[in-house]
Amino acid sequence: MGGTPAGPVPDASHDFALWEKRVDALMILASARGHFTVDGLRRALEDMGEAAFEEMSYYERWIAAINQNLVEAGVYSLAELGEKMEEVRARAETYGEAAGG
Amino acid sequence: MPHDHPHDHDHDHDGMSPSGHPYRKDQDTGLSYWQCMEIAVRELLIEKGEVSAQEVARQIDVMDSRSPANGAAVVARAWVDPGFKALLLKDAGAACGEMGFDIGPLQLIAVENTAQVHNVIVCTLCSCYPRNLLGLPPDWYKSRAYRARTVREPRAVLAEFGLTLGEDVQVRVHDSTADMRYIVLPARPEGTEGLSEAELAALVGRDSMIGTGVARRP
């Protein structure tokens, strides 16, 4: 990444979506609880490989990395996550409705 | 690294937000896999008693309340108070703490722009940024192009921001890490001798503290 050739710096900016701000908040709160450090976040991000940096958005990579660290720390299991995601998906078609606000 | 994917694939080009930014997909579009994961992770953390919904909401409030105005206040103080400036350049965390801006356990380093030296900050690895002083980083700071090129051809990148530096000005690029962040102390513009601290702070924009810009002239 650093030092590799790349195109013009994009000048776009956007307002962060609520779900993105929540991901950011979860990172801070979960690390404050001592479940992982910013190094743990970074390790998970770097393990994703280059494709993840081209295909996923910034906070998509973050929630994936937070989740990986929480599973590794034993806060919940992959089975619990799968079950919960199924439950969430069954609630509604949109983020707002599925999240209940 | 290939750079041929559409950058703005998740932007809605039909409308702009009140702040002049394109809207992002949010509450009213289909639930994505990763949004679903965010809800699931948050609810699991709440169920396990790790965090509360109120804490998440409060954290977002704190995040929203931080803006480049914090950094601008620090810069203006450094411009008018030589003792504060000396402390800022020696121990930026302590100096910011004096002004009520908690930097936490991070090491914060302030680098001073002068007529001879222009500093610019980047995080080539991800997005490390002095967010306690500047709020969340702008999209371009996190972009692959900025991270890749700033360390390779900083003058060309700065020129894209409208900042063309003379060959006699040395450019120093500072690559941030998770626990070591930088903030640029921009040079005080000429013709500002009579201005108050608050008037000076109004001249200090976000980009001048990243180094992709300079402080405005009054």
GROMACS .gro file of C-alpha atoms in nm:
model
  319
    1MET     CA    1   0.000   0.000   0.000
    2GLY     CA    2   0.241   0.268   0.117
    3GLY     CA    3   0.458   0.359  -0.180
    4THR     CA    4   0.264   0.166  -0.442
    5PRO     CA    5   0.150   0.357  -0.750
    6ALA     CA    6  -0.213   0.470  -0.744
    7GLY     CA    7  -0.449   0.711  -0.916
    8PRO     CA    8  -0.559   1.058  -0.811
    9VAL     CA    9  -0.668   1.111  -0.452
   10PRO     CA   10  -1.048   1.106  -0.453
   11ASP     CA   11  -1.197   1.429  -0.324
   12ALA     CA   12  -1.529   1.278  -0.223
   13SER     CA   13  -1.643   1.287   0.134
   14HIS     CA   14  -1.965   1.166   0.287
   15ASP     CA   15  -2.163   1.172   0.603
   16PHE     CA   16  -2.107   0.857   0.802
   17ALA     CA   17  -2.408   0.631   0.822
   18LEU     CA   18  -2.543   0.537   1.162
   19TRP     CA   19  -2.430   0.176   1.124
   20GLU     CA   20  -2.076   0.297   1.050
   21LYS     CA   21  -2.071   0.518   1.359
   22ARG     CA   22  -2.193   0.224   1.562
   23VAL     CA   23  -1.908   0.009   1.432
   24ASP     CA   24  -1.666   0.282   1.537
   25ALA     CA   25  -1.828   0.301   1.881
   26LEU     CA   26  -1.814  -0.079   1.922
   27MET     CA   27  -1.443  -0.076   1.847
   28ILE     CA   28  -1.379   0.182   2.119
   29LEU     CA   29  -1.612   0.024   2.377
   30ALA     CA   30  -1.501  -0.336   2.319
   31SER     CA   31  -1.135  -0.242   2.336
   32ALA     CA   32  -1.204  -0.039   2.653
   33ARG     CA   33  -1.344  -0.361   2.799
   34GLY     CA   34  -1.004  -0.515   2.736
   35HIS     CA   35  -1.111  -0.772   2.476
   36PHE     CA   36  -0.860  -0.659   2.220
   37THR     CA   37  -0.633  -0.371   2.132
   38VAL     CA   38  -0.597  -0.163   1.821
   39ASP     CA   39  -0.313  -0.400   1.730
   40GLY     CA   40  -0.559  -0.687   1.732
   41LEU     CA   41  -0.787  -0.490   1.503
   42ARG     CA   42  -0.499  -0.419   1.270
   43ARG     CA   43  -0.381  -0.781   1.264
   44ALA     CA   44  -0.727  -0.897   1.159
   45LEU     CA   45  -0.739  -0.626   0.892
   46GLU     CA   46  -0.400  -0.718   0.753
   47ASP     CA   47  -0.488  -1.088   0.749
   48MET     CA   48  -0.781  -1.014   0.518
   49GLY     CA   49  -0.555  -0.975   0.217
   50GLU     CA   50  -0.556  -0.724  -0.060
   51ALA     CA   51  -0.891  -0.824  -0.208
   52ALA     CA   52  -1.074  -0.713   0.105
   53PHE     CA   53  -0.928  -0.367   0.060
   54GLU     CA   54  -1.066  -0.345  -0.290
   55GLU     CA   55  -1.403  -0.505  -0.238
   56MET     CA   56  -1.510  -0.408   0.112
   57SER     CA   57  -1.575  -0.061   0.248
   58TYR     CA   58  -1.379   0.077   0.540
   59TYR     CA   59  -1.631   0.000   0.813
   60GLU     CA   60  -1.717  -0.336   0.658
   61ARG     CA   61  -1.356  -0.433   0.719
   62TRP     CA   62  -1.376  -0.292   1.069
   63ILE     CA   63  -1.684  -0.489   1.178
   64ALA     CA   64  -1.530  -0.806   1.032
   65ALA     CA   65  -1.210  -0.741   1.231
   66ILE     CA   66  -1.398  -0.652   1.552
   67ASN     CA   67  -1.604  -0.968   1.521
   68GLN     CA   68  -1.298  -1.185   1.466
   69ASN     CA   69  -1.129  -1.043   1.776
   70LEU     CA   70  -1.440  -1.088   1.991
   71VAL     CA   71  -1.478  -1.451   1.883
   72GLU     CA   72  -1.109  -1.514   1.952
   73ALA     CA   73  -1.146  -1.351   2.294
   74GLY     CA   74  -1.434  -1.587   2.370
   75VAL     CA   75  -1.692  -1.313   2.421
   76TYR     CA   76  -1.932  -1.515   2.206
   77SER     CA   77  -1.901  -1.812   1.974
   78LEU     CA   78  -1.932  -1.830   1.597
   79ALA     CA   79  -2.246  -2.038   1.648
   80GLU     CA   80  -2.400  -1.762   1.860
   81LEU     CA   81  -2.310  -1.506   1.596
   82GLY     CA   82  -2.462  -1.715   1.318
   83GLU     CA   83  -2.780  -1.765   1.512
   84LYS     CA   84  -2.807  -1.394   1.594
   85MET     CA   85  -2.744  -1.289   1.234
   86GLU     CA   86  -3.017  -1.525   1.116
   87GLU     CA   87  -3.253  -1.375   1.370
   88VAL     CA   88  -3.165  -1.019   1.264
   89ARG     CA   89  -3.205  -1.099   0.895
   90ALA     CA   90  -3.546  -1.251   0.957
   91ARG     CA   91  -3.669  -0.932   1.124
   92ALA     CA   92  -3.683  -0.696   0.828
   93GLU     CA   93  -3.550  -0.604   0.487
   94THR     CA   94  -3.382  -0.278   0.582
   95TYR     CA   95  -3.117  -0.180   0.832
   96GLY     CA   96  -3.339   0.068   1.012
   97GLU     CA   97  -3.615  -0.183   1.071
   98ALA     CA   98  -3.385  -0.474   1.151
   99ALA     CA   99  -3.190  -0.261   1.398
  100GLY     CA  100  -3.506  -0.128   1.556
  101GLY     CA  101  -3.390   0.229   1.501
  102MET     CA  102  -0.189  -0.240  -0.708
  103PRO     CA  103  -0.482  -0.229  -0.950
  104HIS     CA  104  -0.695   0.077  -0.919
  105ASP     CA  105  -0.979   0.013  -1.154
  106HIS     CA  106  -1.274  -0.046  -0.928
  107PRO     CA  107  -1.542   0.220  -0.907
  108HIS     CA  108  -1.470   0.430  -0.601
  109ASP     CA  109  -1.817   0.559  -0.542
  110HIS     CA  110  -2.011   0.239  -0.590
  111ASP     CA  111  -2.197   0.284  -0.267
  112HIS     CA  112  -2.283   0.647  -0.311
  113ASP     CA  113  -2.627   0.761  -0.407
  114HIS     CA  114  -2.573   1.019  -0.677
  115ASP     CA  115  -2.933   1.133  -0.684
  116GLY     CA  116  -2.910   1.361  -0.384
  117MET     CA  117  -2.667   1.549  -0.169
  118SER     CA  118  -2.686   1.582   0.207
  119PRO     CA  119  -2.741   1.923   0.371
  120SER     CA  120  -2.367   1.943   0.432
  121GLY     CA  121  -2.300   1.898   0.062
  122HIS     CA  122  -2.190   1.537   0.072
  123PRO     CA  123  -2.339   1.250  -0.122
  124TYR     CA  124  -2.570   1.037   0.085
  125ARG     CA  125  -2.454   0.692   0.173
  126LYS     CA  126  -2.669   0.386   0.195
  127ASP     CA  127  -2.821   0.393   0.535
  128GLN     CA  128  -3.141   0.291   0.699
  129ASP     CA  129  -3.368   0.279   0.398
  130THR     CA  130  -3.188   0.035   0.174
  131GLY     CA  131  -3.154  -0.343   0.186
  132LEU     CA  132  -2.982  -0.488   0.489
  133SER     CA  133  -2.629  -0.581   0.384
  134TYR     CA  134  -2.436  -0.876   0.526
  135TRP     CA  135  -2.202  -0.644   0.717
  136GLN     CA  136  -2.481  -0.424   0.851
  137CYS     CA  137  -2.648  -0.741   0.972
  138MET     CA  138  -2.323  -0.837   1.143
  139GLU     CA  139  -2.301  -0.495   1.312
  140ILE     CA  140  -2.648  -0.539   1.461
  141ALA     CA  141  -2.570  -0.895   1.569
  142VAL     CA  142  -2.235  -0.807   1.730
  143ARG     CA  143  -2.383  -0.507   1.910
  144GLU     CA  144  -2.680  -0.705   2.042
  145LEU     CA  145  -2.458  -0.993   2.154
  146LEU     CA  146  -2.235  -0.747   2.342
  147ILE     CA  147  -2.540  -0.595   2.508
  148GLU     CA  148  -2.686  -0.936   2.596
  149LYS     CA  149  -2.356  -1.044   2.748
  150GLY     CA  150  -2.346  -0.728   2.958
  151GLU     CA  151  -2.030  -0.603   2.787
  152VAL     CA  152  -2.176  -0.274   2.672
  153SER     CA  153  -2.510  -0.100   2.698
  154ALA     CA  154  -2.715   0.063   2.425
  155GLN     CA  155  -2.672   0.392   2.612
  156GLU     CA  156  -2.294   0.360   2.603
  157VAL     CA  157  -2.302   0.308   2.227
  158ALA     CA  158  -2.523   0.614   2.183
  159ARG     CA  159  -2.302   0.822   2.414
  160GLN     CA  160  -1.989   0.717   2.228
  161ILE     CA  161  -2.145   0.833   1.902
  162ASP     CA  162  -2.231   1.167   2.064
  163VAL     CA  163  -1.870   1.210   2.173
  164MET     CA  164  -1.756   1.123   1.822
  165ASP     CA  165  -1.994   1.373   1.667
  166SER     CA  166  -1.886   1.648   1.906
  167ARG     CA  167  -1.521   1.633   1.801
  168SER     CA  168  -1.430   1.855   1.513
  169PRO     CA  169  -1.129   2.030   1.365
  170ALA     CA  170  -1.229   2.328   1.582
  171ASN     CA  171  -1.053   2.150   1.871
  172GLY     CA  172  -0.727   2.135   1.678
  173ALA     CA  173  -0.770   2.491   1.555
  174ALA     CA  174  -0.799   2.615   1.915
  175VAL     CA  175  -0.473   2.440   1.999
  176VAL     CA  176  -0.298   2.591   1.696
  177ALA     CA  177  -0.420   2.943   1.775
  178ARG     CA  178  -0.301   2.911   2.135
  179ALA     CA  179   0.042   2.802   2.009
  180TRP     CA  180   0.056   3.104   1.779
  181VAL     CA  181  -0.006   3.352   2.061
  182ASP     CA  182   0.164   3.180   2.356
  183PRO     CA  183   0.533   3.086   2.310
  184GLY     CA  184   0.536   2.882   2.632
  185PHE     CA  185   0.239   2.678   2.515
  186LYS     CA  186   0.397   2.631   2.175
  187ALA     CA  187   0.716   2.500   2.334
  188LEU     CA  188   0.514   2.251   2.539
  189LEU     CA  189   0.310   2.150   2.232
  190LEU     CA  190   0.622   2.067   2.036
  191LYS     CA  191   0.776   1.885   2.332
  192ASP     CA  192   0.472   1.694   2.459
  193ALA     CA  193   0.162   1.753   2.249
  194GLY     CA  194  -0.054   1.528   2.464
  195ALA     CA  195   0.020   1.733   2.777
  196ALA     CA  196  -0.034   2.061   2.592
  197CYS     CA  197  -0.371   1.949   2.456
  198GLY     CA  198  -0.466   1.819   2.798
  199GLU     CA  199  -0.407   2.170   2.939
  200MET     CA  200  -0.676   2.291   2.700
  201GLY     CA  201  -0.916   2.016   2.805
  202PHE     CA  202  -0.866   1.786   2.506
  203ASP     CA  203  -0.793   1.438   2.634
  204ILE     CA  204  -0.558   1.252   2.404
  205GLY     CA  205  -0.569   0.930   2.604
  206PRO     CA  206  -0.278   0.688   2.602
  207LEU     CA  207  -0.172   0.783   2.250
  208GLN     CA  208   0.154   0.952   2.183
  209LEU     CA  209   0.079   1.273   1.994
  210ILE     CA  210   0.353   1.457   1.813
  211ALA     CA  211   0.308   1.809   1.680
  212VAL     CA  212   0.527   1.903   1.383
  213GLU     CA  213   0.577   2.266   1.293
  214ASN     CA  214   0.553   2.411   0.945
  215THR     CA  215   0.796   2.693   0.870
  216ALA     CA  216   0.913   2.880   0.562
  217GLN     CA  217   1.170   2.604   0.509
  218VAL     CA  218   0.982   2.289   0.612
  219HIS     CA  219   0.636   2.162   0.522
  220ASN     CA  220   0.502   1.861   0.711
  221VAL     CA  221   0.222   1.633   0.596
  222ILE     CA  222   0.069   1.336   0.776
  223VAL     CA  223  -0.057   1.007   0.643
  224CYS     CA  224  -0.132   0.659   0.771
  225THR     CA  225  -0.010   0.417   0.507
  226LEU     CA  226  -0.140   0.116   0.698
  227CYS     CA  227  -0.497   0.221   0.759
  228SER     CA  228  -0.642   0.542   0.895
  229CYS     CA  229  -0.464   0.649   1.214
  230TYR     CA  230  -0.552   1.013   1.264
  231PRO     CA  231  -0.551   1.261   1.554
  232ARG     CA  232  -0.926   1.214   1.592
  233ASN     CA  233  -0.940   1.358   1.944
  234LEU     CA  234  -0.836   1.690   1.793
  235LEU     CA  235  -0.982   1.670   1.443
  236GLY     CA  236  -1.278   1.433   1.460
  237LEU     CA  237  -1.312   1.141   1.222
  238PRO     CA  238  -1.079   1.145   0.921
  239PRO     CA  239  -1.213   1.252   0.582
  240ASP     CA  240  -1.268   0.981   0.322
  241TRP     CA  241  -0.971   1.080   0.112
  242TYR     CA  242  -0.735   1.037   0.409
  243LYS     CA  243  -0.843   0.672   0.421
  244SER     CA  244  -0.828   0.626   0.043
  245ARG     CA  245  -0.577   0.390  -0.112
  246ALA     CA  246  -0.453   0.666  -0.342
  247TYR     CA  247  -0.365   0.908  -0.060
  248ARG     CA  248  -0.204   0.638   0.155
  249ALA     CA  249  -0.004   0.490  -0.129
  250ARG     CA  250   0.114   0.806  -0.297
  251THR     CA  251   0.180   1.051  -0.013
  252VAL     CA  252   0.497   0.867   0.083
  253ARG     CA  253   0.602   0.821  -0.281
  254GLU     CA  254   0.529   1.155  -0.442
  255PRO     CA  255   0.412   1.397  -0.173
  256ARG     CA  256   0.458   1.708  -0.386
  257ALA     CA  257   0.232   1.568  -0.658
  258VAL     CA  258  -0.032   1.477  -0.398
  259LEU     CA  259  -0.013   1.823  -0.238
  260ALA     CA  260  -0.046   1.982  -0.581
  261GLU     CA  261  -0.377   1.796  -0.623
  262PHE     CA  262  -0.492   1.970  -0.307
  263GLY     CA  263  -0.393   2.302  -0.465
  264LEU     CA  264  -0.076   2.335  -0.264
  265THR     CA  265   0.233   2.383  -0.478
  266LEU     CA  266   0.549   2.417  -0.275
  267GLY     CA  267   0.873   2.575  -0.392
  268GLU     CA  268   1.171   2.349  -0.447
  269ASP     CA  269   1.344   2.526  -0.159
  270VAL     CA  270   1.081   2.398   0.084
  271GLN     CA  271   1.163   2.061   0.237
  272VAL     CA  272   0.867   1.822   0.255
  273ARG     CA  273   0.852   1.586   0.552
  274VAL     CA  274   0.599   1.303   0.544
  275HIS     CA  275   0.499   1.150   0.878
  276ASP     CA  276   0.350   0.802   0.874
  277SER     CA  277   0.119   0.754   1.172
  278THR     CA  278   0.080   0.434   1.368
  279ALA     CA  279  -0.186   0.300   1.598
  280ASP     CA  280  -0.035   0.459   1.905
  281MET     CA  281   0.167   0.743   1.757
  282ARG     CA  282  -0.028   1.020   1.587
  283TYR     CA  283   0.084   1.345   1.434
  284ILE     CA  284  -0.072   1.684   1.398
  285VAL     CA  285   0.072   1.965   1.189
  286LEU     CA  286   0.118   2.306   1.348
  287PRO     CA  287   0.065   2.526   1.043
  288ALA     CA  288   0.265   2.844   0.996
  289ARG     CA  289   0.091   3.158   1.118
  290PRO     CA  290  -0.016   3.361   0.815
  291GLU     CA  291   0.124   3.707   0.757
  292GLY     CA  292  -0.093   4.002   0.845
  293THR     CA  293  -0.246   3.840   1.154
  294GLU     CA  294  -0.055   4.036   1.418
  295GLY     CA  295  -0.358   4.213   1.560
  296LEU     CA  296  -0.599   3.920   1.564
  297SER     CA  297  -0.743   3.761   1.877
  298GLU     CA  298  -0.695   3.393   1.957
  299ALA     CA  299  -1.050   3.317   1.845
  300GLU     CA  300  -1.003   3.508   1.520
  301LEU     CA  301  -0.681   3.318   1.457
  302ALA     CA  302  -0.850   2.982   1.523
  303ALA     CA  303  -1.104   3.065   1.253
  304LEU     CA  304  -0.819   3.069   1.000
  305VAL     CA  305  -0.714   2.714   1.082
  306GLY     CA  306  -0.890   2.451   0.874
  307ARG     CA  307  -0.869   2.074   0.900
  308ASP     CA  308  -0.639   2.031   0.598
  309SER     CA  309  -0.385   2.277   0.739
  310MET     CA  310  -0.343   2.045   1.037
  311ILE     CA  311  -0.302   1.740   0.811
  312GLY     CA  312  -0.058   1.932   0.596
  313THR     CA  313  -0.256   1.911   0.273
  314GLY     CA  314  -0.335   2.280   0.316
  315VAL     CA  315  -0.215   2.590   0.491
  316ALA     CA  316  -0.383   2.833   0.729
  317ARG     CA  317  -0.602   3.091   0.558
  318ARG     CA  318  -0.509   3.455   0.539
  319PRO     CA  319  -0.753   3.692   0.706
   0.00000   0.00000   0.00000
